[in-house]
mmCIF file of C-alpha atoms in Angstrom:
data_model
loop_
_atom_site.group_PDB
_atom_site.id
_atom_site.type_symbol
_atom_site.label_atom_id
_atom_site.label_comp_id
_atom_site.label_asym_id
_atom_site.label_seq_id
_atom_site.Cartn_x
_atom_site.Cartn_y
_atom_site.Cartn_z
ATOM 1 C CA UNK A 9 31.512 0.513 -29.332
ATOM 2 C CA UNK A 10 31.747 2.484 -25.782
ATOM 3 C CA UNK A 11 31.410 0.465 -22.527
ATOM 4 C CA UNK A 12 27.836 1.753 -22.079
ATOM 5 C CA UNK A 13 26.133 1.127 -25.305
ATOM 6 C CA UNK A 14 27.894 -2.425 -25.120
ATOM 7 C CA UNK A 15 26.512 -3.350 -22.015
ATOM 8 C CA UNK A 16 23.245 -2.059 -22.510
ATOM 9 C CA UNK A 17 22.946 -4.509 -25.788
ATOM 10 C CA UNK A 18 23.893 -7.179 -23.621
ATOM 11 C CA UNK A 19 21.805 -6.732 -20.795
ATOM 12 C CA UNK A 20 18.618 -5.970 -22.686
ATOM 13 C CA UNK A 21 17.514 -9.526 -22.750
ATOM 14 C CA UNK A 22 17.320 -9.811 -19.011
ATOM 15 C CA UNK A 23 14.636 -7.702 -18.871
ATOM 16 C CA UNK A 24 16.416 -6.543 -16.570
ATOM 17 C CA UNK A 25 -5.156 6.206 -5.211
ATOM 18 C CA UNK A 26 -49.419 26.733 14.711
ATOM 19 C CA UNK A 27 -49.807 29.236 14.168
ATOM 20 C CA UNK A 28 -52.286 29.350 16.755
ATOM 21 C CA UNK A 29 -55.085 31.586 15.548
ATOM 22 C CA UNK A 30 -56.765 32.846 18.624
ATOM 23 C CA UNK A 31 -61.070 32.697 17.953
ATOM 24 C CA UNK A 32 -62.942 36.020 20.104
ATOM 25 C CA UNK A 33 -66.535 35.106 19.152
ATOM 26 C CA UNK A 34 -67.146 37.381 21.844
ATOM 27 C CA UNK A 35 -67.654 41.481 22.199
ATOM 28 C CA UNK A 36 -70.828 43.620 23.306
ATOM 29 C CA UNK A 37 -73.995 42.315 21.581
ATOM 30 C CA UNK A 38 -76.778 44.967 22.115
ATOM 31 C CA UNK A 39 -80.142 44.416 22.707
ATOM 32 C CA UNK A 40 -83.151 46.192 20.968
ATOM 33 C CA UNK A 41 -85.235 48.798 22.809
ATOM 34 C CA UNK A 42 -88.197 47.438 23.674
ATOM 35 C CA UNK A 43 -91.268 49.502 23.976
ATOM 36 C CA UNK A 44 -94.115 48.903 27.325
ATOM 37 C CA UNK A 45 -97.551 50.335 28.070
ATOM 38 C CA UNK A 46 -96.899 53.528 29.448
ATOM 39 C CA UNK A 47 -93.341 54.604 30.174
ATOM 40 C CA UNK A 48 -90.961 53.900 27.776
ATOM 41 C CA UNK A 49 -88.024 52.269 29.382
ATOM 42 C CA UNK A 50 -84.619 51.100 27.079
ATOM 43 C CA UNK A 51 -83.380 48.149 28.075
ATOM 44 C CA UNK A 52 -80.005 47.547 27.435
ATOM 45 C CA UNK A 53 -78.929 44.377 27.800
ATOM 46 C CA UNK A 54 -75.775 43.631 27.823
ATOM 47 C CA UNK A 55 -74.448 40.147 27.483
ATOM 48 C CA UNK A 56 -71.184 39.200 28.404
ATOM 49 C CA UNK A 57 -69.820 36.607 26.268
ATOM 50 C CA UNK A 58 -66.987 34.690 28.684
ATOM 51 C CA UNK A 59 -64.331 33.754 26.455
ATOM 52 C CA UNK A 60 -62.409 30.588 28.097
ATOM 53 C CA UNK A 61 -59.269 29.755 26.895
ATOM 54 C CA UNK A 62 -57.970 26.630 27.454
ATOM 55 C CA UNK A 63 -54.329 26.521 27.227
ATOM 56 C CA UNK A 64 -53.587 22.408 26.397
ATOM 57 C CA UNK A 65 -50.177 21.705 27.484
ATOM 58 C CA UNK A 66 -48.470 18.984 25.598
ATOM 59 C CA UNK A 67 -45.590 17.447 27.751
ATOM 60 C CA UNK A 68 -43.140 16.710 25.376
ATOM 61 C CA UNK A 69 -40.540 14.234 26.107
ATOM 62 C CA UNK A 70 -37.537 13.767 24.172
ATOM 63 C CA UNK A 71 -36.780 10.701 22.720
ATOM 64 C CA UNK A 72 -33.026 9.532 22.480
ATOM 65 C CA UNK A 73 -32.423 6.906 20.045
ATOM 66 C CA UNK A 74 -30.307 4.702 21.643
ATOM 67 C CA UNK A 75 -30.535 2.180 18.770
ATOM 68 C CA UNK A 76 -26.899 0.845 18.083
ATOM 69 C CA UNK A 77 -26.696 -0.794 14.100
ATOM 70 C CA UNK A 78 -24.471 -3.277 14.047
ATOM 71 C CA UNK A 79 -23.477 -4.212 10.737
ATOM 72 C CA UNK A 80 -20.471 -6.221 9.569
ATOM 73 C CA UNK A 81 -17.045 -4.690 10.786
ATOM 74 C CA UNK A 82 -15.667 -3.568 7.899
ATOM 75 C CA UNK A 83 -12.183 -4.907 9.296
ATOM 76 C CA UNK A 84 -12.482 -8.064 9.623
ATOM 77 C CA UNK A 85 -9.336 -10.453 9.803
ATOM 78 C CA UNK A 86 -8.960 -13.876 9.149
ATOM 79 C CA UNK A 87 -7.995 -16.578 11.632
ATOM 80 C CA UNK A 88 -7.481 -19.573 10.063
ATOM 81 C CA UNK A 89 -4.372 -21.633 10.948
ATOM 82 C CA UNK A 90 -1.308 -20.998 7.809
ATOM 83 C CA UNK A 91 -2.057 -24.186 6.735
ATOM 84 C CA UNK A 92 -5.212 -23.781 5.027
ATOM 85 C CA UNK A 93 -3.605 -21.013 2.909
ATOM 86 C CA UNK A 94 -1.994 -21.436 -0.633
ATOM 87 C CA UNK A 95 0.987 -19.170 -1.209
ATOM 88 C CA UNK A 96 1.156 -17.484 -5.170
ATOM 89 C CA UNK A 97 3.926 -15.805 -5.151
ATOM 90 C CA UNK A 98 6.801 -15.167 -3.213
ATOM 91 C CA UNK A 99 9.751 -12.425 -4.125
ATOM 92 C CA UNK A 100 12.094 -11.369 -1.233
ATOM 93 C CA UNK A 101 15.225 -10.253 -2.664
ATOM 94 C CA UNK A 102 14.908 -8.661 -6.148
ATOM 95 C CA UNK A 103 15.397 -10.808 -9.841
ATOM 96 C CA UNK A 104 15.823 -14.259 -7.844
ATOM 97 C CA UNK A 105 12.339 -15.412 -8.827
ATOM 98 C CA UNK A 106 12.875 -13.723 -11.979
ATOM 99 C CA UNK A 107 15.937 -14.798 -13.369
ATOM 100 C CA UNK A 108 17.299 -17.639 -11.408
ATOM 101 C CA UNK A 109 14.089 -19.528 -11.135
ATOM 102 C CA UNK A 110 12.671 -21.595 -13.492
ATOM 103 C CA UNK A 111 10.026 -23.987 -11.645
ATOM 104 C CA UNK A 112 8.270 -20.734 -11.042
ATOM 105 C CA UNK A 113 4.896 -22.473 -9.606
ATOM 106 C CA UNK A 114 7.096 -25.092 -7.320
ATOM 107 C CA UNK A 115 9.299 -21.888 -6.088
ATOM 108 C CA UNK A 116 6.160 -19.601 -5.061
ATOM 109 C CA UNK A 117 4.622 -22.788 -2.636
ATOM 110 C CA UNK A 118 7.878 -23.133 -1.192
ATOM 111 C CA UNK A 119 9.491 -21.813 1.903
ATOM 112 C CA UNK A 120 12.374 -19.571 2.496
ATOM 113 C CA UNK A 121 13.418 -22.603 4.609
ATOM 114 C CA UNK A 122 13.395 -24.689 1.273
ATOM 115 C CA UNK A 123 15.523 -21.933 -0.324
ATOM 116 C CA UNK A 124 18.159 -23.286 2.599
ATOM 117 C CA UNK A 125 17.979 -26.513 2.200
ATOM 118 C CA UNK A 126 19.079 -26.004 -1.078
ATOM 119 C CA UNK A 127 15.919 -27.233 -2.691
ATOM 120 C CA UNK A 128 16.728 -24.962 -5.970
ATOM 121 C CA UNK A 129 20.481 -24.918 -6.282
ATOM 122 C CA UNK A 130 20.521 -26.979 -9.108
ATOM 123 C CA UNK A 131 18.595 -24.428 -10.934
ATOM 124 C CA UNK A 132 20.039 -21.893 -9.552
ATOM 125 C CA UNK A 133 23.137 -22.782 -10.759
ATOM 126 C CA UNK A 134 21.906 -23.585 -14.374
ATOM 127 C CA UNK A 135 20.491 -20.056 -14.591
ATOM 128 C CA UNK A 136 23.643 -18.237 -13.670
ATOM 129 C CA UNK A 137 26.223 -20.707 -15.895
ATOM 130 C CA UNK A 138 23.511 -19.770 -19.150
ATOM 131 C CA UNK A 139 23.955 -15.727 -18.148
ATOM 132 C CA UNK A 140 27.512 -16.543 -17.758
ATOM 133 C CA UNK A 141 27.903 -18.352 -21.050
ATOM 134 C CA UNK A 142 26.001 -15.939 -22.464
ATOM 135 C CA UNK A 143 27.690 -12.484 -21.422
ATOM 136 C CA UNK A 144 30.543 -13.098 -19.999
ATOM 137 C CA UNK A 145 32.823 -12.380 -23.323
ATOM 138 C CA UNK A 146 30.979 -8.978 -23.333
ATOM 139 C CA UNK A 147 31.846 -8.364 -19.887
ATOM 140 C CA UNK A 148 35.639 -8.534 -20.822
ATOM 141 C CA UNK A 149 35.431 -7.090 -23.823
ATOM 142 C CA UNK A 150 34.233 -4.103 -21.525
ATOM 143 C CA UNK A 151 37.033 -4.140 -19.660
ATOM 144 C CA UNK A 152 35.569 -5.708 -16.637
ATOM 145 C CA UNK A 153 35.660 -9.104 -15.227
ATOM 146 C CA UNK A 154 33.454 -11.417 -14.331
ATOM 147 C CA UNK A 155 33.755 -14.045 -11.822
ATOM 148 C CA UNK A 156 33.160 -18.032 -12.271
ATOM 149 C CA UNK A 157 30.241 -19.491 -11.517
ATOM 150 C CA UNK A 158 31.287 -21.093 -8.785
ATOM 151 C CA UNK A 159 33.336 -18.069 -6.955
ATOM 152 C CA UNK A 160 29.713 -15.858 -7.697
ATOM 153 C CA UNK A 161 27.435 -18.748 -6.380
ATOM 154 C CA UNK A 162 29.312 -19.340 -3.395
ATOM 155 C CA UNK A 163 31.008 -16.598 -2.938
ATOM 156 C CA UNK A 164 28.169 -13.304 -3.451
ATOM 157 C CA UNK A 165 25.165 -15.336 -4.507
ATOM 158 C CA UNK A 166 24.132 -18.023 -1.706
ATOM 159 C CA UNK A 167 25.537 -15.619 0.595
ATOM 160 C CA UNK A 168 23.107 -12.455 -0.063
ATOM 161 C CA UNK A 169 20.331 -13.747 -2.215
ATOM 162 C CA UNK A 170 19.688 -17.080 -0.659
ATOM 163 C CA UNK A 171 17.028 -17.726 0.919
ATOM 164 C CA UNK A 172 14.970 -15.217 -0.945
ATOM 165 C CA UNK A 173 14.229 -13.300 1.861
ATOM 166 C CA UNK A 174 14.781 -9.520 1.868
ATOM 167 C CA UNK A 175 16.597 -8.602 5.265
ATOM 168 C CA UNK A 176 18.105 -6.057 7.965
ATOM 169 C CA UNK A 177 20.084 -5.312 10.395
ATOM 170 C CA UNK A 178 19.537 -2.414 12.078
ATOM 171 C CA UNK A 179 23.211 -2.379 13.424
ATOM 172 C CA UNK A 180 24.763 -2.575 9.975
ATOM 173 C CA UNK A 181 24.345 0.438 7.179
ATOM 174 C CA UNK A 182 21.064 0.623 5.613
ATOM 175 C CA UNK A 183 20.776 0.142 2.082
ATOM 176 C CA UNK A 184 20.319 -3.217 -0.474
ATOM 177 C CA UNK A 185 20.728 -5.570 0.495
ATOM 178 C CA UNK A 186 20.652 -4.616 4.202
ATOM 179 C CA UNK A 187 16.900 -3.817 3.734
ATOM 180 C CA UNK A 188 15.811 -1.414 0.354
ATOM 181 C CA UNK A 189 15.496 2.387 0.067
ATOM 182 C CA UNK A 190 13.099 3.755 -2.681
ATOM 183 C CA UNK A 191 16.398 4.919 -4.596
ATOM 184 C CA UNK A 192 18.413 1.655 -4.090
ATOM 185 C CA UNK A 193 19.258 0.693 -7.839
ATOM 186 C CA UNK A 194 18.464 -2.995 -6.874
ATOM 187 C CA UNK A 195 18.584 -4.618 -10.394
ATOM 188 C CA UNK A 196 21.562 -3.320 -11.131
ATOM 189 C CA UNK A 197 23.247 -4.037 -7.457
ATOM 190 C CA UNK A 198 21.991 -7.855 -7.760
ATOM 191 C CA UNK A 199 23.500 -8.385 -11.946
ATOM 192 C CA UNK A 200 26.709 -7.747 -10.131
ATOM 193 C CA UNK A 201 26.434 -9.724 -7.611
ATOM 194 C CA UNK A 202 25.466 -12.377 -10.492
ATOM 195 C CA UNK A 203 28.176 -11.591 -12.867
ATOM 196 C CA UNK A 204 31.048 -9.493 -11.584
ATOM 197 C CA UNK A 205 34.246 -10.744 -9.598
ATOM 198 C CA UNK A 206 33.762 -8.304 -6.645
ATOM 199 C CA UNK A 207 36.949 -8.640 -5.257
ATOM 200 C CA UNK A 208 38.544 -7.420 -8.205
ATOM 201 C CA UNK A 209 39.599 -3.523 -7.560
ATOM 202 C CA UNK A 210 37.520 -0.927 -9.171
ATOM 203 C CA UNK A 211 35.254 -3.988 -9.214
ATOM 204 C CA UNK A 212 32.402 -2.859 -6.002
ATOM 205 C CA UNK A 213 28.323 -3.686 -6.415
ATOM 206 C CA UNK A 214 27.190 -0.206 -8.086
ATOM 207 C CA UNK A 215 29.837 -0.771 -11.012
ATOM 208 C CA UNK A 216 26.583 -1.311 -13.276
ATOM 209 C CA UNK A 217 24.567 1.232 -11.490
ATOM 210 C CA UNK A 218 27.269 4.225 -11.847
ATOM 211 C CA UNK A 219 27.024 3.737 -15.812
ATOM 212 C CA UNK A 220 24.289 5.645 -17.630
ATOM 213 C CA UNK A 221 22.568 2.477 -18.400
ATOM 214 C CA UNK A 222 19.108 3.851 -16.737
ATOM 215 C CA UNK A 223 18.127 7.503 -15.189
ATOM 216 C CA UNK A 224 20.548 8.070 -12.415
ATOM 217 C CA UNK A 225 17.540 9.075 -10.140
ATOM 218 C CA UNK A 226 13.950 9.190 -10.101
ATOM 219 C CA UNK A 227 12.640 12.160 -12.334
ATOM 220 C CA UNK A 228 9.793 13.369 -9.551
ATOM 221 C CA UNK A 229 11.647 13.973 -6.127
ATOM 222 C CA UNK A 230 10.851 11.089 -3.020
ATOM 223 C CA UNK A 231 8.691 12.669 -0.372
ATOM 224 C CA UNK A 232 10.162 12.851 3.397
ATOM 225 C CA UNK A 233 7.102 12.438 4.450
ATOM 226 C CA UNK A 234 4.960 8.936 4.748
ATOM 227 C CA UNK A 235 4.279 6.624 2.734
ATOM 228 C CA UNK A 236 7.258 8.330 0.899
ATOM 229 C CA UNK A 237 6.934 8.170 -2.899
ATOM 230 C CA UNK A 238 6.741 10.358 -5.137
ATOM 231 C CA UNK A 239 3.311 11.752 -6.551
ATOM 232 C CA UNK A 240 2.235 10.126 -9.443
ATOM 233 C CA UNK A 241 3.183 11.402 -12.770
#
């Protein structure tokens, strides 16, 4: 069986968008010749019809709606105090939630300060001696090896993952678990932390992540632009 095929049997179980029309009535009536005693004399009459146009000026005035509608701001934020909030879920640093916890319901309303006061070691520490139990005689068979419970809890566990809080320092190098990048292999990064006696040479945090357990990089390239990710495929 090669390393990679090994581990990936034992790790499977961890699950790991108007025409205006202008009216002439007028013009040059004429008047019929009328005949007297005597001489005849034509009478032309002429009558003047005396068109008057009235020109009606309308003074228009413009009207500027000034009328404001106020609806509902479509941003509207909430100001009630924390307290009358229920937290549902919590999940700082990758796979705690998921694999260590097992009071899933009790972990999400607690506090990152809870996480300190070692309100979930106890389960903590049950989770990690089953995964131990249960993969550590792979692990050597693979030639690598893992660490105790104890030396991983206190030693790489407690240390990075606890409280479940994900973190940076913007002094230190970037990268899980100083913060995440998009191409951080996270799941892998935390089973060793988990599993693997780190201070064993050849032994570092990407030990699972350099074996072609999983793609070795997202298949659509990151944008370097904001918000970043890749378009969807």
């Amino acid at each position: 069986m090669t390393m990679t095929r090994a581990l990936a049997g034992a790790l499977v179980g961890l699950g790991l968008v108007g025409c205006f029309s202008a009216s002439d009535d007028g013009g040059d009536e004429i008047g019929d010749t009328t005949d007297t005693a005597g001489d005849t004399t034509d009478t032309t009459t002429t009558t003047t019809d005396t068109t008057t146009t009235t020109t009606d000026t309308t003074e228009s005035t413009d009207t500027t709606d000034t009328d404001t509608t106020t609806g509902d701001d479509p941003f509207v934020f909430a100001d009630e105090p924390l307290i009358s909030y229920t937290r549902v879920d919590r999940m700082g640093m990758p796979a705690v939630a998921t694999a260590l916890i097992t009071s899933k319901d009790a972990y999400n309303a607690a506090n990152p300060t809870d996480d300190t006061d070692a309100d979930f070691l106890t389960e903590i520490t049950a989770s990690m001696m089953g995964l131990h139990a249960a993969l550590d005689d792979d692990l050597m068979g693979l030639g690598v090896v893992p660490c105790s419970v104890a030396d991983c809890l206190f030693g790489q566990v407690l240390t990075t993952m606890v409280p479940d809080t994900l973190q940076i320092d913007l002094s230190a190098t970037t990268g899980f678990p100083n913060g995440r990048r998009l191409d951080d292999p996270v799941i892998d990064m935390t089973l060793a932390l988990i599993l693997l006696d780190l201070s064993v040479m050849g032994q570092d945090v990407m030990l699972f992540a350099n074996l072609p357990l999983n793609p070795p990089a997202n298949d659509v390239p990151f944008s370097p632009n904001f918000p970043y990710l890749a378009e969807p495929n």
